[in-house]
Amino acid sequence: MNKSKRQEIFTRLREQNPHPETELEYTSTFELLIAVILSAQATDVGVNKATRKLFPVANTPETILALGLDGLKSYIRTIGLFNSKAENILKTCQILIEEHGSQVPDQREALEKLPGVGRKTANVVLNTAFRQPAMAVDTHIFRVANRTGIAPGKTVLEVEKRLLRLVPKEFLLDAHHWLILHGRYVCVARKPKCGACLIEDLCEYRPKSE
């Protein structure tokens, strides 16, 4: 795919949705961090259902720590892998209090040292909360980048690095959200909705479906 095609793809995505946002609900960087940890192998809808009950009760490292393991689990037990997530969240809260003054750090290295925070989670926080040009490649972005030809790659890291290199600079801060939403609602896994796609004529996916 050439540069002008990528430019047009992101121009159209921006025109359709000038200010894309994550579908996770949060009101602080700490809430976002917890929501993203919970979202691993879970849907944003499922996470939001749980955090709507959790965050009014506990939305700081101190108040979540005060819930204790069983207390935290009672709020998130509807989410997949809730046992290990609860343990990781409590450990993360402890580290935030002891090492970061209860604040979420804005450096990748510090974020990735937090239990339950991998590269993808760190990228979401860096991009969404701190507006850094990071690309959190989930299954949706991996699929869209490969299927359309925007930034094909065999691994998540390869796709991430290619997107950071190939997406025109003016779109880099919001590209992550546009690609996720496109993969979630239009370029879906089983049968992409090509007939309803605003970039269909620019996409390099051959077996187009209606």
PDB file of C-alpha atoms in Angstrom:
ATOM      1  CA  MET A   1       0.000   0.000   0.000  1.00  0.00           C
ATOM      2  CA  ASN A   2       1.353   3.428  -0.907  1.00  0.00           C
ATOM      3  CA  LYS A   3       1.564   6.570   1.186  1.00  0.00           C
ATOM      4  CA  SER A   4      -1.266   8.431  -0.542  1.00  0.00           C
ATOM      5  CA  LYS A   5      -3.697   5.552   0.081  1.00  0.00           C
ATOM      6  CA  ARG A   6      -2.863   5.554   3.792  1.00  0.00           C
ATOM      7  CA  GLN A   7      -3.292   9.324   3.880  1.00  0.00           C
ATOM      8  CA  GLU A   8      -6.754   9.029   2.313  1.00  0.00           C
ATOM      9  CA  ILE A   9      -7.794   6.133   4.575  1.00  0.00           C
ATOM     10  CA  PHE A  10      -7.052   8.083   7.757  1.00  0.00           C
ATOM     11  CA  THR A  11      -8.470  11.312   6.322  1.00  0.00           C
ATOM     12  CA  ARG A  12     -11.797   9.529   5.821  1.00  0.00           C
ATOM     13  CA  LEU A  13     -11.708   7.869   9.240  1.00  0.00           C
ATOM     14  CA  ARG A  14     -11.045  11.263  10.839  1.00  0.00           C
ATOM     15  CA  GLU A  15     -13.851  12.936   8.894  1.00  0.00           C
ATOM     16  CA  GLN A  16     -16.270  10.253  10.058  1.00  0.00           C
ATOM     17  CA  ASN A  17     -15.109  10.426  13.701  1.00  0.00           C
ATOM     18  CA  PRO A  18     -13.013  13.552  14.441  1.00  0.00           C
ATOM     19  CA  HIS A  19     -12.486  12.788  18.151  1.00  0.00           C
ATOM     20  CA  PRO A  20     -12.401   9.010  18.643  1.00  0.00           C
ATOM     21  CA  GLU A  21     -12.341   7.699  22.201  1.00  0.00           C
ATOM     22  CA  THR A  22     -11.952   4.396  23.958  1.00  0.00           C
ATOM     23  CA  GLU A  23     -15.225   2.650  24.796  1.00  0.00           C
ATOM     24  CA  LEU A  24     -13.940   1.919  28.291  1.00  0.00           C
ATOM     25  CA  GLU A  25     -15.534   4.250  30.839  1.00  0.00           C
ATOM     26  CA  TYR A  26     -13.165   6.163  33.135  1.00  0.00           C
ATOM     27  CA  THR A  27     -12.772   9.565  34.779  1.00  0.00           C
ATOM     28  CA  SER A  28      -9.093   9.431  35.790  1.00  0.00           C
ATOM     29  CA  THR A  29      -5.846   7.924  34.539  1.00  0.00           C
ATOM     30  CA  PHE A  30      -5.943   5.424  37.409  1.00  0.00           C
ATOM     31  CA  GLU A  31      -9.472   4.317  36.468  1.00  0.00           C
ATOM     32  CA  LEU A  32      -8.323   3.887  32.873  1.00  0.00           C
ATOM     33  CA  LEU A  33      -5.371   1.745  33.995  1.00  0.00           C
ATOM     34  CA  ILE A  34      -7.638  -0.537  36.053  1.00  0.00           C
ATOM     35  CA  ALA A  35     -10.210  -0.774  33.243  1.00  0.00           C
ATOM     36  CA  VAL A  36      -7.524  -1.726  30.709  1.00  0.00           C
ATOM     37  CA  ILE A  37      -6.066  -4.388  33.037  1.00  0.00           C
ATOM     38  CA  LEU A  38      -9.584  -5.814  33.403  1.00  0.00           C
ATOM     39  CA  SER A  39     -10.209  -5.702  29.640  1.00  0.00           C
ATOM     40  CA  ALA A  40      -7.643  -8.399  28.750  1.00  0.00           C
ATOM     41  CA  GLN A  41      -9.616 -11.235  27.108  1.00  0.00           C
ATOM     42  CA  ALA A  42     -12.853  -9.472  28.078  1.00  0.00           C
ATOM     43  CA  THR A  43     -15.200  -7.060  26.315  1.00  0.00           C
ATOM     44  CA  ASP A  44     -15.322  -3.342  27.040  1.00  0.00           C
ATOM     45  CA  VAL A  45     -19.060  -3.736  27.677  1.00  0.00           C
ATOM     46  CA  GLY A  46     -18.385  -6.363  30.351  1.00  0.00           C
ATOM     47  CA  VAL A  47     -15.653  -4.268  31.954  1.00  0.00           C
ATOM     48  CA  ASN A  48     -17.852  -1.160  32.038  1.00  0.00           C
ATOM     49  CA  LYS A  49     -20.641  -3.098  33.784  1.00  0.00           C
ATOM     50  CA  ALA A  50     -18.226  -4.066  36.549  1.00  0.00           C
ATOM     51  CA  THR A  51     -16.461  -0.721  36.918  1.00  0.00           C
ATOM     52  CA  ARG A  52     -19.764   1.189  37.103  1.00  0.00           C
ATOM     53  CA  LYS A  53     -20.214  -0.530  40.467  1.00  0.00           C
ATOM     54  CA  LEU A  54     -16.549  -0.608  41.506  1.00  0.00           C
ATOM     55  CA  PHE A  55     -15.370   2.954  40.778  1.00  0.00           C
ATOM     56  CA  PRO A  56     -18.033   4.815  42.838  1.00  0.00           C
ATOM     57  CA  VAL A  57     -16.838   2.752  45.835  1.00  0.00           C
ATOM     58  CA  ALA A  58     -13.104   2.548  45.100  1.00  0.00           C
ATOM     59  CA  ASN A  59     -11.214   4.457  42.403  1.00  0.00           C
ATOM     60  CA  THR A  60      -7.795   5.186  43.936  1.00  0.00           C
ATOM     61  CA  PRO A  61      -4.915   2.825  44.767  1.00  0.00           C
ATOM     62  CA  GLU A  62      -5.661   3.267  48.486  1.00  0.00           C
ATOM     63  CA  THR A  63      -9.406   2.592  48.310  1.00  0.00           C
ATOM     64  CA  ILE A  64      -9.020  -0.444  46.049  1.00  0.00           C
ATOM     65  CA  LEU A  65      -6.309  -1.831  48.329  1.00  0.00           C
ATOM     66  CA  ALA A  66      -8.667  -1.329  51.283  1.00  0.00           C
ATOM     67  CA  LEU A  67     -11.254  -3.584  49.619  1.00  0.00           C
ATOM     68  CA  GLY A  68      -8.897  -6.541  49.971  1.00  0.00           C
ATOM     69  CA  LEU A  69      -8.792  -9.504  47.620  1.00  0.00           C
ATOM     70  CA  ASP A  70     -12.267 -10.886  48.317  1.00  0.00           C
ATOM     71  CA  GLY A  71     -13.793  -7.418  48.296  1.00  0.00           C
ATOM     72  CA  LEU A  72     -12.301  -6.580  44.908  1.00  0.00           C
ATOM     73  CA  LYS A  73     -13.275  -9.962  43.466  1.00  0.00           C
ATOM     74  CA  SER A  74     -16.900  -9.381  44.431  1.00  0.00           C
ATOM     75  CA  TYR A  75     -16.998  -6.450  41.985  1.00  0.00           C
ATOM     76  CA  ILE A  76     -15.158  -8.054  39.073  1.00  0.00           C
ATOM     77  CA  ARG A  77     -16.193 -11.719  39.240  1.00  0.00           C
ATOM     78  CA  THR A  78     -18.255 -11.381  36.028  1.00  0.00           C
ATOM     79  CA  ILE A  79     -15.027 -10.680  34.101  1.00  0.00           C
ATOM     80  CA  GLY A  80     -12.845 -13.454  32.677  1.00  0.00           C
ATOM     81  CA  LEU A  81      -9.682 -14.310  34.664  1.00  0.00           C
ATOM     82  CA  PHE A  82     -10.981 -12.215  37.578  1.00  0.00           C
ATOM     83  CA  ASN A  83      -8.938 -14.127  40.189  1.00  0.00           C
ATOM     84  CA  SER A  84      -5.549 -13.326  38.686  1.00  0.00           C
ATOM     85  CA  LYS A  85      -6.671  -9.833  37.667  1.00  0.00           C
ATOM     86  CA  ALA A  86      -7.712  -9.050  41.263  1.00  0.00           C
ATOM     87  CA  GLU A  87      -4.316 -10.157  42.575  1.00  0.00           C
ATOM     88  CA  ASN A  88      -2.473  -8.134  39.936  1.00  0.00           C
ATOM     89  CA  ILE A  89      -4.557  -5.018  40.585  1.00  0.00           C
ATOM     90  CA  LEU A  90      -3.873  -5.120  44.325  1.00  0.00           C
ATOM     91  CA  LYS A  91      -0.126  -5.556  43.721  1.00  0.00           C
ATOM     92  CA  THR A  92      -0.207  -2.708  41.191  1.00  0.00           C
ATOM     93  CA  CYS A  93      -1.972  -0.444  43.708  1.00  0.00           C
ATOM     94  CA  GLN A  94       0.701  -1.219  46.297  1.00  0.00           C
ATOM     95  CA  ILE A  95       3.500  -0.332  43.850  1.00  0.00           C
ATOM     96  CA  LEU A  96       1.750   2.884  42.769  1.00  0.00           C
ATOM     97  CA  ILE A  97       1.460   3.985  46.414  1.00  0.00           C
ATOM     98  CA  GLU A  98       5.012   3.004  47.399  1.00  0.00           C
ATOM     99  CA  GLU A  99       6.933   4.014  44.278  1.00  0.00           C
ATOM    100  CA  HIS A 100       4.861   6.583  42.376  1.00  0.00           C
ATOM    101  CA  GLY A 101       3.054   8.675  44.965  1.00  0.00           C
ATOM    102  CA  SER A 102      -0.224   6.957  44.038  1.00  0.00           C
ATOM    103  CA  GLN A 103       0.052   8.349  40.495  1.00  0.00           C
ATOM    104  CA  VAL A 104       0.096   6.363  37.257  1.00  0.00           C
ATOM    105  CA  PRO A 105       3.542   6.802  35.651  1.00  0.00           C
ATOM    106  CA  ASP A 106       3.763   8.164  32.104  1.00  0.00           C
ATOM    107  CA  GLN A 107       6.803   6.108  31.039  1.00  0.00           C
ATOM    108  CA  ARG A 108       6.515   2.737  29.311  1.00  0.00           C
ATOM    109  CA  GLU A 109       9.224   1.066  31.404  1.00  0.00           C
ATOM    110  CA  ALA A 110       7.536   1.982  34.694  1.00  0.00           C
ATOM    111  CA  LEU A 111       4.114   0.949  33.412  1.00  0.00           C
ATOM    112  CA  GLU A 112       5.325  -2.438  32.194  1.00  0.00           C
ATOM    113  CA  LYS A 113       6.743  -3.191  35.655  1.00  0.00           C
ATOM    114  CA  LEU A 114       3.231  -3.084  37.111  1.00  0.00           C
ATOM    115  CA  PRO A 115       1.628  -6.540  37.586  1.00  0.00           C
ATOM    116  CA  GLY A 116      -1.000  -7.203  34.933  1.00  0.00           C
ATOM    117  CA  VAL A 117       0.390  -4.514  32.623  1.00  0.00           C
ATOM    118  CA  GLY A 118       1.960  -5.757  29.400  1.00  0.00           C
ATOM    119  CA  ARG A 119       3.057  -3.822  26.354  1.00  0.00           C
ATOM    120  CA  LYS A 120      -0.473  -3.497  24.961  1.00  0.00           C
ATOM    121  CA  THR A 121      -1.920  -2.162  28.232  1.00  0.00           C
ATOM    122  CA  ALA A 122       0.984   0.275  28.584  1.00  0.00           C
ATOM    123  CA  ASN A 123       0.380   1.502  25.031  1.00  0.00           C
ATOM    124  CA  VAL A 124      -3.315   2.145  25.714  1.00  0.00           C
ATOM    125  CA  VAL A 125      -2.502   4.192  28.823  1.00  0.00           C
ATOM    126  CA  LEU A 126       0.332   6.107  27.135  1.00  0.00           C
ATOM    127  CA  ASN A 127      -1.842   6.925  24.131  1.00  0.00           C
ATOM    128  CA  THR A 128      -5.238   7.522  25.741  1.00  0.00           C
ATOM    129  CA  ALA A 129      -4.271   9.161  29.032  1.00  0.00           C
ATOM    130  CA  PHE A 130      -0.959  10.813  28.204  1.00  0.00           C
ATOM    131  CA  ARG A 131      -1.524  11.416  24.463  1.00  0.00           C
ATOM    132  CA  GLN A 132       1.736   9.828  23.427  1.00  0.00           C
ATOM    133  CA  PRO A 133       2.023   8.286  19.934  1.00  0.00           C
ATOM    134  CA  ALA A 134       1.690   4.643  20.975  1.00  0.00           C
ATOM    135  CA  MET A 135      -0.123   1.849  19.156  1.00  0.00           C
ATOM    136  CA  ALA A 136      -1.851  -0.822  21.238  1.00  0.00           C
ATOM    137  CA  VAL A 137      -2.285  -3.673  18.770  1.00  0.00           C
ATOM    138  CA  ASP A 138      -5.169  -5.909  19.811  1.00  0.00           C
ATOM    139  CA  THR A 139      -6.898  -8.567  17.689  1.00  0.00           C
ATOM    140  CA  HIS A 140      -8.971  -5.902  15.891  1.00  0.00           C
ATOM    141  CA  ILE A 141      -6.006  -3.741  14.919  1.00  0.00           C
ATOM    142  CA  PHE A 142      -3.909  -6.774  13.968  1.00  0.00           C
ATOM    143  CA  ARG A 143      -6.698  -7.960  11.659  1.00  0.00           C
ATOM    144  CA  VAL A 144      -7.400  -4.557  10.084  1.00  0.00           C
ATOM    145  CA  ALA A 145      -3.709  -3.734   9.548  1.00  0.00           C
ATOM    146  CA  ASN A 146      -3.151  -7.055   7.779  1.00  0.00           C
ATOM    147  CA  ARG A 147      -6.435  -7.379   5.916  1.00  0.00           C
ATOM    148  CA  THR A 148      -6.467  -3.859   4.472  1.00  0.00           C
ATOM    149  CA  GLY A 149      -2.740  -3.788   3.746  1.00  0.00           C
ATOM    150  CA  ILE A 150      -2.192  -0.668   5.876  1.00  0.00           C
ATOM    151  CA  ALA A 151       0.619  -2.328   7.858  1.00  0.00           C
ATOM    152  CA  PRO A 152       0.870  -6.093   7.373  1.00  0.00           C
ATOM    153  CA  GLY A 153       2.944  -8.118   9.805  1.00  0.00           C
ATOM    154  CA  LYS A 154       3.199 -11.637  11.199  1.00  0.00           C
ATOM    155  CA  THR A 155       3.390 -10.631  14.867  1.00  0.00           C
ATOM    156  CA  VAL A 156       1.677  -8.037  17.029  1.00  0.00           C
ATOM    157  CA  LEU A 157       4.989  -6.240  17.611  1.00  0.00           C
ATOM    158  CA  GLU A 158       5.774  -6.177  13.896  1.00  0.00           C
ATOM    159  CA  VAL A 159       2.372  -4.622  13.140  1.00  0.00           C
ATOM    160  CA  GLU A 160       2.818  -2.120  15.984  1.00  0.00           C
ATOM    161  CA  LYS A 161       6.211  -0.964  14.701  1.00  0.00           C
ATOM    162  CA  ARG A 162       5.013  -0.740  11.086  1.00  0.00           C
ATOM    163  CA  LEU A 163       1.945   1.285  12.050  1.00  0.00           C
ATOM    164  CA  LEU A 164       4.087   3.726  14.029  1.00  0.00           C
ATOM    165  CA  ARG A 165       6.333   4.093  11.009  1.00  0.00           C
ATOM    166  CA  LEU A 166       3.701   4.131   8.245  1.00  0.00           C
ATOM    167  CA  VAL A 167       0.696   5.999   9.645  1.00  0.00           C
ATOM    168  CA  PRO A 168       1.018   9.678   8.619  1.00  0.00           C
ATOM    169  CA  LYS A 169       2.178  11.735  11.610  1.00  0.00           C
ATOM    170  CA  GLU A 170      -0.939  13.926  11.751  1.00  0.00           C
ATOM    171  CA  PHE A 171      -3.111  10.846  12.449  1.00  0.00           C
ATOM    172  CA  LEU A 172      -0.808   8.980  14.821  1.00  0.00           C
ATOM    173  CA  LEU A 173      -2.379  10.040  18.118  1.00  0.00           C
ATOM    174  CA  ASP A 174      -5.872   8.829  17.172  1.00  0.00           C
ATOM    175  CA  ALA A 175      -5.062   6.011  14.718  1.00  0.00           C
ATOM    176  CA  HIS A 176      -5.252   3.401  17.478  1.00  0.00           C
ATOM    177  CA  HIS A 177      -8.897   4.252  18.241  1.00  0.00           C
ATOM    178  CA  TRP A 178      -9.971   4.531  14.599  1.00  0.00           C
ATOM    179  CA  LEU A 179      -8.513   1.112  13.765  1.00  0.00           C
ATOM    180  CA  ILE A 180     -10.035  -0.591  16.821  1.00  0.00           C
ATOM    181  CA  LEU A 181     -13.493   0.830  16.117  1.00  0.00           C
ATOM    182  CA  HIS A 182     -13.216  -0.069  12.431  1.00  0.00           C
ATOM    183  CA  GLY A 183     -12.285  -3.646  13.331  1.00  0.00           C
ATOM    184  CA  ARG A 184     -14.971  -3.911  15.979  1.00  0.00           C
ATOM    185  CA  TYR A 185     -17.891  -2.673  13.894  1.00  0.00           C
ATOM    186  CA  VAL A 186     -17.035  -2.830  10.181  1.00  0.00           C
ATOM    187  CA  CYS A 187     -13.999  -4.974   9.384  1.00  0.00           C
ATOM    188  CA  VAL A 188     -15.252  -7.761  11.648  1.00  0.00           C
ATOM    189  CA  ALA A 189     -13.491 -11.115  11.915  1.00  0.00           C
ATOM    190  CA  ARG A 190     -15.815 -13.574  10.214  1.00  0.00           C
ATOM    191  CA  LYS A 191     -17.396 -11.554   7.445  1.00  0.00           C
ATOM    192  CA  PRO A 192     -16.254  -7.970   6.992  1.00  0.00           C
ATOM    193  CA  LYS A 193     -19.008  -5.497   6.108  1.00  0.00           C
ATOM    194  CA  CYS A 194     -17.288  -4.352   2.932  1.00  0.00           C
ATOM    195  CA  GLY A 195     -20.435  -2.876   1.406  1.00  0.00           C
ATOM    196  CA  ALA A 196     -20.779  -0.526   4.382  1.00  0.00           C
ATOM    197  CA  CYS A 197     -17.083   0.348   4.584  1.00  0.00           C
ATOM    198  CA  LEU A 198     -15.981   3.915   3.862  1.00  0.00           C
ATOM    199  CA  ILE A 199     -12.480   2.788   2.813  1.00  0.00           C
ATOM    200  CA  GLU A 200     -13.527  -0.179   0.673  1.00  0.00           C
ATOM    201  CA  ASP A 201     -12.094   1.306  -2.533  1.00  0.00           C
ATOM    202  CA  LEU A 202      -8.699   1.849  -0.860  1.00  0.00           C
ATOM    203  CA  CYS A 203      -8.516  -1.498   0.931  1.00  0.00           C
ATOM    204  CA  GLU A 204      -6.311  -4.221  -0.561  1.00  0.00           C
ATOM    205  CA  TYR A 205      -8.391  -7.121   0.782  1.00  0.00           C
ATOM    206  CA  ARG A 206      -9.349  -9.152  -2.263  1.00  0.00           C
ATOM    207  CA  PRO A 207     -12.349 -11.385  -1.392  1.00  0.00           C
ATOM    208  CA  LYS A 208     -14.672  -8.417  -0.750  1.00  0.00           C
ATOM    209  CA  SER A 209     -18.004  -9.307   0.864  1.00  0.00           C
ATOM    210  CA  GLU A 210     -21.290  -7.424   0.782  1.00  0.00           C
TER     211      GLU A 210
END
